[in-house]
């Protein structure tokens, strides 16, 4: 089969498309004929050797896909060959065929094509885990979403609105923020045009926000510490800014705040019931027409370098996807 292969850690232009052995499903696993794969910032980090999960070399990148079940491993029940599924991988998705545990499959919603399905699970599960299962966002609270034009950020905007929050979205591009507002944010702030804390306090009448969703880190996190209402919760998703900030614990103390580390995949491995709650809730909201991923860029597997460079250049609004086969 054709697959994208990482043979050494480094920049994504080292990746090559090769003839790779077709993976066979083991006990409790299925093989998926991949139709589309999500392309994420994490994929670049993993190929560079900079992610917390460092696969043995060589490996096939890619954490999320959608396609049809092609083969069943021993002991698999509740899944049939030909089922349309969303699949999660650690990694292995950037290929014509990929294997994962049958318990990692979600059905493709009727309203989604394979591209939308492939870009749904990772971002929306992360956002739901952060906002619902960790921060316990309540209706009527104010949610501050950083990196709101990215995949997880835009998912957080949508989920925040479904949960009844007022959503303030931030970013560095007026054009992207205008689209984020169209997709549901109540207010948008371009943090390149002045102190973030001033803009947020002006929008909240000086009260600050209840929950912060932060995949950016760096200076944005530092400014967020000045935007907190009493009892606020800060969800630390990642550090796309490139700098891991350090919290001033006196601010945490004064505001009675909580800083929550968000690792959705690891959390659900410790407590599988969290994943079932996420799957049931998110797919229910999709069926009601309340959630849908936004795809700004579509590529083929042969365009993997262009796809990853587009993500690196921060040109993507929402998600990028590669079709396979």
JSON list of N, CA, C and O in Angstrom, two decimals, residues 45-85:
[
{"chain": "A", "resi": 45, "resn": "UNK", "atom": "N", "xyz": [4.74, 18.08, 14.90]},
{"chain": "A", "resi": 45, "resn": "UNK", "atom": "CA", "xyz": [5.52, 17.91, 16.13]},
{"chain": "A", "resi": 45, "resn": "UNK", "atom": "C", "xyz": [6.02, 16.48, 16.27]},
{"chain": "A", "resi": 45, "resn": "UNK", "atom": "O", "xyz": [7.18, 16.24, 16.63]},
{"chain": "A", "resi": 46, "resn": "UNK", "atom": "N", "xyz": [5.14, 15.52, 15.97]},
{"chain": "A", "resi": 46, "resn": "UNK", "atom": "CA", "xyz": [5.52, 14.12, 16.12]},
{"chain": "A", "resi": 46, "resn": "UNK", "atom": "C", "xyz": [6.63, 13.75, 15.14]},
{"chain": "A", "resi": 46, "resn": "UNK", "atom": "O", "xyz": [7.58, 13.05, 15.49]},
{"chain": "A", "resi": 47, "resn": "UNK", "atom": "N", "xyz": [6.52, 14.21, 13.90]},
{"chain": "A", "resi": 47, "resn": "UNK", "atom": "CA", "xyz": [7.55, 13.92, 12.90]},
{"chain": "A", "resi": 47, "resn": "UNK", "atom": "C", "xyz": [8.87, 14.60, 13.23]},
{"chain": "A", "resi": 47, "resn": "UNK", "atom": "O", "xyz": [9.94, 14.12, 12.84]},
{"chain": "A", "resi": 48, "resn": "UNK", "atom": "N", "xyz": [8.81, 15.72, 13.96]},
{"chain": "A", "resi": 48, "resn": "UNK", "atom": "CA", "xyz": [10.02, 16.41, 14.36]},
{"chain": "A", "resi": 48, "resn": "UNK", "atom": "C", "xyz": [10.62, 15.83, 15.63]},
{"chain": "A", "resi": 48, "resn": "UNK", "atom": "O", "xyz": [11.73, 16.22, 16.05]},
{"chain": "A", "resi": 49, "resn": "UNK", "atom": "N", "xyz": [9.90, 14.91, 16.27]},
{"chain": "A", "resi": 49, "resn": "UNK", "atom": "CA", "xyz": [10.37, 14.34, 17.53]},
{"chain": "A", "resi": 49, "resn": "UNK", "atom": "C", "xyz": [10.11, 15.22, 18.72]},
{"chain": "A", "resi": 49, "resn": "UNK", "atom": "O", "xyz": [10.69, 15.01, 19.79]},
{"chain": "A", "resi": 50, "resn": "UNK", "atom": "N", "xyz": [9.20, 16.19, 18.56]},
{"chain": "A", "resi": 50, "resn": "UNK", "atom": "CA", "xyz": [8.95, 17.16, 19.62]},
{"chain": "A", "resi": 50, "resn": "UNK", "atom": "C", "xyz": [7.65, 16.96, 20.36]},
{"chain": "A", "resi": 50, "resn": "UNK", "atom": "O", "xyz": [7.26, 17.81, 21.16]},
{"chain": "A", "resi": 51, "resn": "UNK", "atom": "N", "xyz": [6.97, 15.83, 20.12]},
{"chain": "A", "resi": 51, "resn": "UNK", "atom": "CA", "xyz": [5.71, 15.58, 20.80]},
{"chain": "A", "resi": 51, "resn": "UNK", "atom": "C", "xyz": [5.94, 14.61, 21.96]},
{"chain": "A", "resi": 51, "resn": "UNK", "atom": "O", "xyz": [6.94, 13.88, 21.97]},
{"chain": "A", "resi": 52, "resn": "UNK", "atom": "N", "xyz": [5.02, 14.61, 22.96]},
{"chain": "A", "resi": 52, "resn": "UNK", "atom": "CA", "xyz": [5.22, 13.73, 24.11]},
{"chain": "A", "resi": 52, "resn": "UNK", "atom": "C", "xyz": [5.21, 12.25, 23.74]},
{"chain": "A", "resi": 52, "resn": "UNK", "atom": "O", "xyz": [5.83, 11.43, 24.43]},
{"chain": "A", "resi": 53, "resn": "UNK", "atom": "N", "xyz": [4.50, 11.91, 22.67]},
{"chain": "A", "resi": 53, "resn": "UNK", "atom": "CA", "xyz": [4.55, 10.54, 22.13]},
{"chain": "A", "resi": 53, "resn": "UNK", "atom": "C", "xyz": [5.57, 10.52, 21.00]},
{"chain": "A", "resi": 53, "resn": "UNK", "atom": "O", "xyz": [5.40, 11.19, 19.99]},
{"chain": "A", "resi": 54, "resn": "UNK", "atom": "N", "xyz": [6.64, 9.74, 21.17]},
{"chain": "A", "resi": 54, "resn": "UNK", "atom": "CA", "xyz": [7.70, 9.66, 20.16]},
{"chain": "A", "resi": 54, "resn": "UNK", "atom": "C", "xyz": [7.74, 8.22, 19.62]},
{"chain": "A", "resi": 54, "resn": "UNK", "atom": "O", "xyz": [8.32, 7.33, 20.24]},
{"chain": "A", "resi": 55, "resn": "UNK", "atom": "N", "xyz": [7.11, 7.98, 18.46]},
{"chain": "A", "resi": 55, "resn": "UNK", "atom": "CA", "xyz": [7.05, 6.60, 17.93]},
{"chain": "A", "resi": 55, "resn": "UNK", "atom": "C", "xyz": [8.44, 6.10, 17.54]},
{"chain": "A", "resi": 55, "resn": "UNK", "atom": "O", "xyz": [9.35, 6.87, 17.24]},
{"chain": "A", "resi": 56, "resn": "UNK", "atom": "N", "xyz": [8.58, 4.79, 17.54]},
{"chain": "A", "resi": 56, "resn": "UNK", "atom": "CA", "xyz": [9.81, 4.18, 17.04]},
{"chain": "A", "resi": 56, "resn": "UNK", "atom": "C", "xyz": [9.89, 4.41, 15.53]},
{"chain": "A", "resi": 56, "resn": "UNK", "atom": "O", "xyz": [8.90, 4.31, 14.80]},
{"chain": "A", "resi": 57, "resn": "UNK", "atom": "N", "xyz": [11.09, 4.72, 15.05]},
{"chain": "A", "resi": 57, "resn": "UNK", "atom": "CA", "xyz": [11.32, 4.92, 13.63]},
{"chain": "A", "resi": 57, "resn": "UNK", "atom": "C", "xyz": [11.53, 3.57, 12.94]},
{"chain": "A", "resi": 57, "resn": "UNK", "atom": "O", "xyz": [12.10, 2.65, 13.53]},
{"chain": "A", "resi": 58, "resn": "UNK", "atom": "N", "xyz": [11.13, 3.45, 11.67]},
{"chain": "A", "resi": 58, "resn": "UNK", "atom": "CA", "xyz": [10.29, 4.39, 10.92]},
{"chain": "A", "resi": 58, "resn": "UNK", "atom": "C", "xyz": [8.82, 4.20, 11.28]},
{"chain": "A", "resi": 58, "resn": "UNK", "atom": "O", "xyz": [8.45, 3.14, 11.81]},
{"chain": "A", "resi": 59, "resn": "UNK", "atom": "N", "xyz": [8.00, 5.21, 11.00]},
{"chain": "A", "resi": 59, "resn": "UNK", "atom": "CA", "xyz": [6.58, 5.09, 11.30]},
{"chain": "A", "resi": 59, "resn": "UNK", "atom": "C", "xyz": [5.75, 5.88, 10.29]},
{"chain": "A", "resi": 59, "resn": "UNK", "atom": "O", "xyz": [6.28, 6.75, 9.59]},
{"chain": "A", "resi": 60, "resn": "UNK", "atom": "N", "xyz": [4.46, 5.58, 10.25]},
{"chain": "A", "resi": 60, "resn": "UNK", "atom": "CA", "xyz": [3.51, 6.29, 9.42]},
{"chain": "A", "resi": 60, "resn": "UNK", "atom": "C", "xyz": [2.80, 7.32, 10.30]},
{"chain": "A", "resi": 60, "resn": "UNK", "atom": "O", "xyz": [2.17, 6.94, 11.29]},
{"chain": "A", "resi": 61, "resn": "UNK", "atom": "N", "xyz": [2.89, 8.61, 9.99]},
{"chain": "A", "resi": 61, "resn": "UNK", "atom": "CA", "xyz": [2.21, 9.62, 10.81]},
{"chain": "A", "resi": 61, "resn": "UNK", "atom": "C", "xyz": [0.69, 9.57, 10.63]},
{"chain": "A", "resi": 61, "resn": "UNK", "atom": "O", "xyz": [0.17, 8.81, 9.83]},
{"chain": "A", "resi": 62, "resn": "UNK", "atom": "N", "xyz": [0.03, 10.45, 11.37]},
{"chain": "A", "resi": 62, "resn": "UNK", "atom": "CA", "xyz": [-1.42, 10.61, 11.20]},
{"chain": "A", "resi": 62, "resn": "UNK", "atom": "C", "xyz": [-2.20, 10.04, 12.36]},
{"chain": "A", "resi": 62, "resn": "UNK", "atom": "O", "xyz": [-2.08, 8.85, 12.68]},
{"chain": "A", "resi": 63, "resn": "UNK", "atom": "N", "xyz": [-3.02, 10.89, 13.00]},
{"chain": "A", "resi": 63, "resn": "UNK", "atom": "CA", "xyz": [-3.74, 10.50, 14.20]},
{"chain": "A", "resi": 63, "resn": "UNK", "atom": "C", "xyz": [-5.24, 10.31, 14.00]},
{"chain": "A", "resi": 63, "resn": "UNK", "atom": "O", "xyz": [-5.89, 9.72, 14.86]},
{"chain": "A", "resi": 64, "resn": "UNK", "atom": "N", "xyz": [-5.79, 10.83, 12.90]},
{"chain": "A", "resi": 64, "resn": "UNK", "atom": "CA", "xyz": [-7.25, 10.74, 12.73]},
{"chain": "A", "resi": 64, "resn": "UNK", "atom": "C", "xyz": [-7.58, 10.49, 11.27]},
{"chain": "A", "resi": 64, "resn": "UNK", "atom": "O", "xyz": [-6.95, 11.04, 10.37]},
{"chain": "A", "resi": 65, "resn": "UNK", "atom": "N", "xyz": [-8.60, 9.66, 11.05]},
{"chain": "A", "resi": 65, "resn": "UNK", "atom": "CA", "xyz": [-8.98, 9.28, 9.69]},
{"chain": "A", "resi": 65, "resn": "UNK", "atom": "C", "xyz": [-10.46, 8.94, 9.65]},
{"chain": "A", "resi": 65, "resn": "UNK", "atom": "O", "xyz": [-11.14, 8.87, 10.67]},
{"chain": "A", "resi": 66, "resn": "UNK", "atom": "N", "xyz": [-10.95, 8.74, 8.43]},
{"chain": "A", "resi": 66, "resn": "UNK", "atom": "CA", "xyz": [-12.30, 8.22, 8.22]},
{"chain": "A", "resi": 66, "resn": "UNK", "atom": "C", "xyz": [-12.27, 7.35, 6.97]},
{"chain": "A", "resi": 66, "resn": "UNK", "atom": "O", "xyz": [-11.51, 7.61, 6.03]},
{"chain": "A", "resi": 67, "resn": "UNK", "atom": "N", "xyz": [-13.08, 6.31, 6.96]},
{"chain": "A", "resi": 67, "resn": "UNK", "atom": "CA", "xyz": [-13.12, 5.40, 5.82]},
{"chain": "A", "resi": 67, "resn": "UNK", "atom": "C", "xyz": [-14.11, 4.28, 6.09]},
{"chain": "A", "resi": 67, "resn": "UNK", "atom": "O", "xyz": [-15.06, 4.44, 6.87]},
{"chain": "A", "resi": 68, "resn": "UNK", "atom": "N", "xyz": [-13.85, 3.14, 5.50]},
{"chain": "A", "resi": 68, "resn": "UNK", "atom": "CA", "xyz": [-14.73, 1.99, 5.67]},
{"chain": "A", "resi": 68, "resn": "UNK", "atom": "C", "xyz": [-13.96, 0.81, 6.26]},
{"chain": "A", "resi": 68, "resn": "UNK", "atom": "O", "xyz": [-12.78, 0.61, 5.94]},
{"chain": "A", "resi": 69, "resn": "UNK", "atom": "N", "xyz": [-14.62, 0.06, 7.10]},
{"chain": "A", "resi": 69, "resn": "UNK", "atom": "CA", "xyz": [-14.00, -1.12, 7.70]},
{"chain": "A", "resi": 69, "resn": "UNK", "atom": "C", "xyz": [-13.77, -2.16, 6.60]},
{"chain": "A", "resi": 69, "resn": "UNK", "atom": "O", "xyz": [-14.68, -2.51, 5.85]},
{"chain": "A", "resi": 70, "resn": "UNK", "atom": "N", "xyz": [-12.53, -2.67, 6.52]},
{"chain": "A", "resi": 70, "resn": "UNK", "atom": "CA", "xyz": [-12.14, -3.62, 5.47]},
{"chain": "A", "resi": 70, "resn": "UNK", "atom": "C", "xyz": [-11.89, -5.01, 6.02]},
{"chain": "A", "resi": 70, "resn": "UNK", "atom": "O", "xyz": [-12.20, -6.00, 5.36]},
{"chain": "A", "resi": 71, "resn": "UNK", "atom": "N", "xyz": [-11.32, -5.10, 7.21]},
{"chain": "A", "resi": 71, "resn": "UNK", "atom": "CA", "xyz": [-11.03, -6.40, 7.82]},
{"chain": "A", "resi": 71, "resn": "UNK", "atom": "C", "xyz": [-11.29, -6.33, 9.32]},
{"chain": "A", "resi": 71, "resn": "UNK", "atom": "O", "xyz": [-11.11, -5.27, 9.94]},
{"chain": "A", "resi": 72, "resn": "UNK", "atom": "N", "xyz": [-11.68, -7.45, 9.89]},
{"chain": "A", "resi": 72, "resn": "UNK", "atom": "CA", "xyz": [-11.91, -7.57, 11.32]},
{"chain": "A", "resi": 72, "resn": "UNK", "atom": "C", "xyz": [-10.88, -8.50, 11.93]},
{"chain": "A", "resi": 72, "resn": "UNK", "atom": "O", "xyz": [-10.61, -9.59, 11.40]},
{"chain": "A", "resi": 73, "resn": "UNK", "atom": "N", "xyz": [-10.31, -8.10, 13.06]},
{"chain": "A", "resi": 73, "resn": "UNK", "atom": "CA", "xyz": [-9.42, -8.98, 13.79]},
{"chain": "A", "resi": 73, "resn": "UNK", "atom": "C", "xyz": [-10.20, -9.94, 14.66]},
{"chain": "A", "resi": 73, "resn": "UNK", "atom": "O", "xyz": [-11.42, -9.80, 14.83]},
{"chain": "A", "resi": 74, "resn": "UNK", "atom": "N", "xyz": [-9.52, -10.91, 15.25]},
{"chain": "A", "resi": 74, "resn": "UNK", "atom": "CA", "xyz": [-10.20, -11.88, 16.11]},
{"chain": "A", "resi": 74, "resn": "UNK", "atom": "C", "xyz": [-10.91, -11.20, 17.28]},
{"chain": "A", "resi": 74, "resn": "UNK", "atom": "O", "xyz": [-10.38, -10.27, 17.90]},
{"chain": "A", "resi": 75, "resn": "UNK", "atom": "N", "xyz": [-12.12, -11.67, 17.58]},
{"chain": "A", "resi": 75, "resn": "UNK", "atom": "CA", "xyz": [-12.84, -11.19, 18.75]},
{"chain": "A", "resi": 75, "resn": "UNK", "atom": "C", "xyz": [-13.59, -9.89, 18.58]},
{"chain": "A", "resi": 75, "resn": "UNK", "atom": "O", "xyz": [-14.19, -9.40, 19.53]},
{"chain": "A", "resi": 76, "resn": "UNK", "atom": "N", "xyz": [-13.59, -9.31, 17.38]},
{"chain": "A", "resi": 76, "resn": "UNK", "atom": "CA", "xyz": [-14.27, -8.03, 17.18]},
{"chain": "A", "resi": 76, "resn": "UNK", "atom": "C", "xyz": [-15.76, -8.28, 16.99]},
{"chain": "A", "resi": 76, "resn": "UNK", "atom": "O", "xyz": [-16.18, -9.09, 16.17]},
{"chain": "A", "resi": 77, "resn": "UNK", "atom": "N", "xyz": [-16.56, -7.55, 17.76]},
{"chain": "A", "resi": 77, "resn": "UNK", "atom": "CA", "xyz": [-18.01, -7.60, 17.62]},
{"chain": "A", "resi": 77, "resn": "UNK", "atom": "C", "xyz": [-18.56, -6.19, 17.55]},
{"chain": "A", "resi": 77, "resn": "UNK", "atom": "O", "xyz": [-17.90, -5.23, 17.92]},
{"chain": "A", "resi": 78, "resn": "UNK", "atom": "N", "xyz": [-19.78, -6.08, 17.04]},
{"chain": "A", "resi": 78, "resn": "UNK", "atom": "CA", "xyz": [-20.43, -4.78, 16.96]},
{"chain": "A", "resi": 78, "resn": "UNK", "atom": "C", "xyz": [-19.98, -3.92, 15.81]},
{"chain": "A", "resi": 78, "resn": "UNK", "atom": "O", "xyz": [-20.41, -2.77, 15.67]},
{"chain": "A", "resi": 79, "resn": "UNK", "atom": "N", "xyz": [-19.09, -4.44, 14.97]},
{"chain": "A", "resi": 79, "resn": "UNK", "atom": "CA", "xyz": [-18.58, -3.73, 13.80]},
{"chain": "A", "resi": 79, "resn": "UNK", "atom": "C", "xyz": [-18.64, -4.69, 12.62]},
{"chain": "A", "resi": 79, "resn": "UNK", "atom": "O", "xyz": [-18.33, -5.87, 12.77]},
{"chain": "A", "resi": 80, "resn": "UNK", "atom": "N", "xyz": [-19.00, -4.18, 11.44]},
{"chain": "A", "resi": 80, "resn": "UNK", "atom": "CA", "xyz": [-19.09, -5.04, 10.26]},
{"chain": "A", "resi": 80, "resn": "UNK", "atom": "C", "xyz": [-18.23, -4.48, 9.13]},
{"chain": "A", "resi": 80, "resn": "UNK", "atom": "O", "xyz": [-18.02, -3.26, 9.03]},
{"chain": "A", "resi": 81, "resn": "UNK", "atom": "N", "xyz": [-17.72, -5.36, 8.31]},
{"chain": "A", "resi": 81, "resn": "UNK", "atom": "CA", "xyz": [-17.01, -4.94, 7.11]},
{"chain": "A", "resi": 81, "resn": "UNK", "atom": "C", "xyz": [-17.94, -4.06, 6.27]},
{"chain": "A", "resi": 81, "resn": "UNK", "atom": "O", "xyz": [-19.11, -4.38, 6.07]},
{"chain": "A", "resi": 82, "resn": "UNK", "atom": "N", "xyz": [-17.43, -2.92, 5.82]},
{"chain": "A", "resi": 82, "resn": "UNK", "atom": "CA", "xyz": [-18.22, -1.97, 5.05]},
{"chain": "A", "resi": 82, "resn": "UNK", "atom": "C", "xyz": [-18.78, -0.82, 5.85]},
{"chain": "A", "resi": 82, "resn": "UNK", "atom": "O", "xyz": [-19.27, 0.16, 5.28]},
{"chain": "A", "resi": 83, "resn": "UNK", "atom": "N", "xyz": [-18.70, -0.89, 7.20]},
{"chain": "A", "resi": 83, "resn": "UNK", "atom": "CA", "xyz": [-19.18, 0.21, 8.03]},
{"chain": "A", "resi": 83, "resn": "UNK", "atom": "C", "xyz": [-18.36, 1.47, 7.76]},
{"chain": "A", "resi": 83, "resn": "UNK", "atom": "O", "xyz": [-17.13, 1.41, 7.63]},
{"chain": "A", "resi": 84, "resn": "UNK", "atom": "N", "xyz": [-19.05, 2.61, 7.69]},
{"chain": "A", "resi": 84, "resn": "UNK", "atom": "CA", "xyz": [-18.37, 3.91, 7.57]},
{"chain": "A", "resi": 84, "resn": "UNK", "atom": "C", "xyz": [-17.99, 4.39, 8.96]},
{"chain": "A", "resi": 84, "resn": "UNK", "atom": "O", "xyz": [-18.85, 4.54, 9.83]},
{"chain": "A", "resi": 85, "resn": "UNK", "atom": "N", "xyz": [-16.68, 4.64, 9.17]},
{"chain": "A", "resi": 85, "resn": "UNK", "atom": "CA", "xyz": [-16.21, 4.91, 10.53]},
{"chain": "A", "resi": 85, "resn": "UNK", "atom": "C", "xyz": [-15.22, 6.08, 10.57]},
{"chain": "A", "resi": 85, "resn": "UNK", "atom": "O", "xyz": [-14.53, 6.38, 9.59]}
]
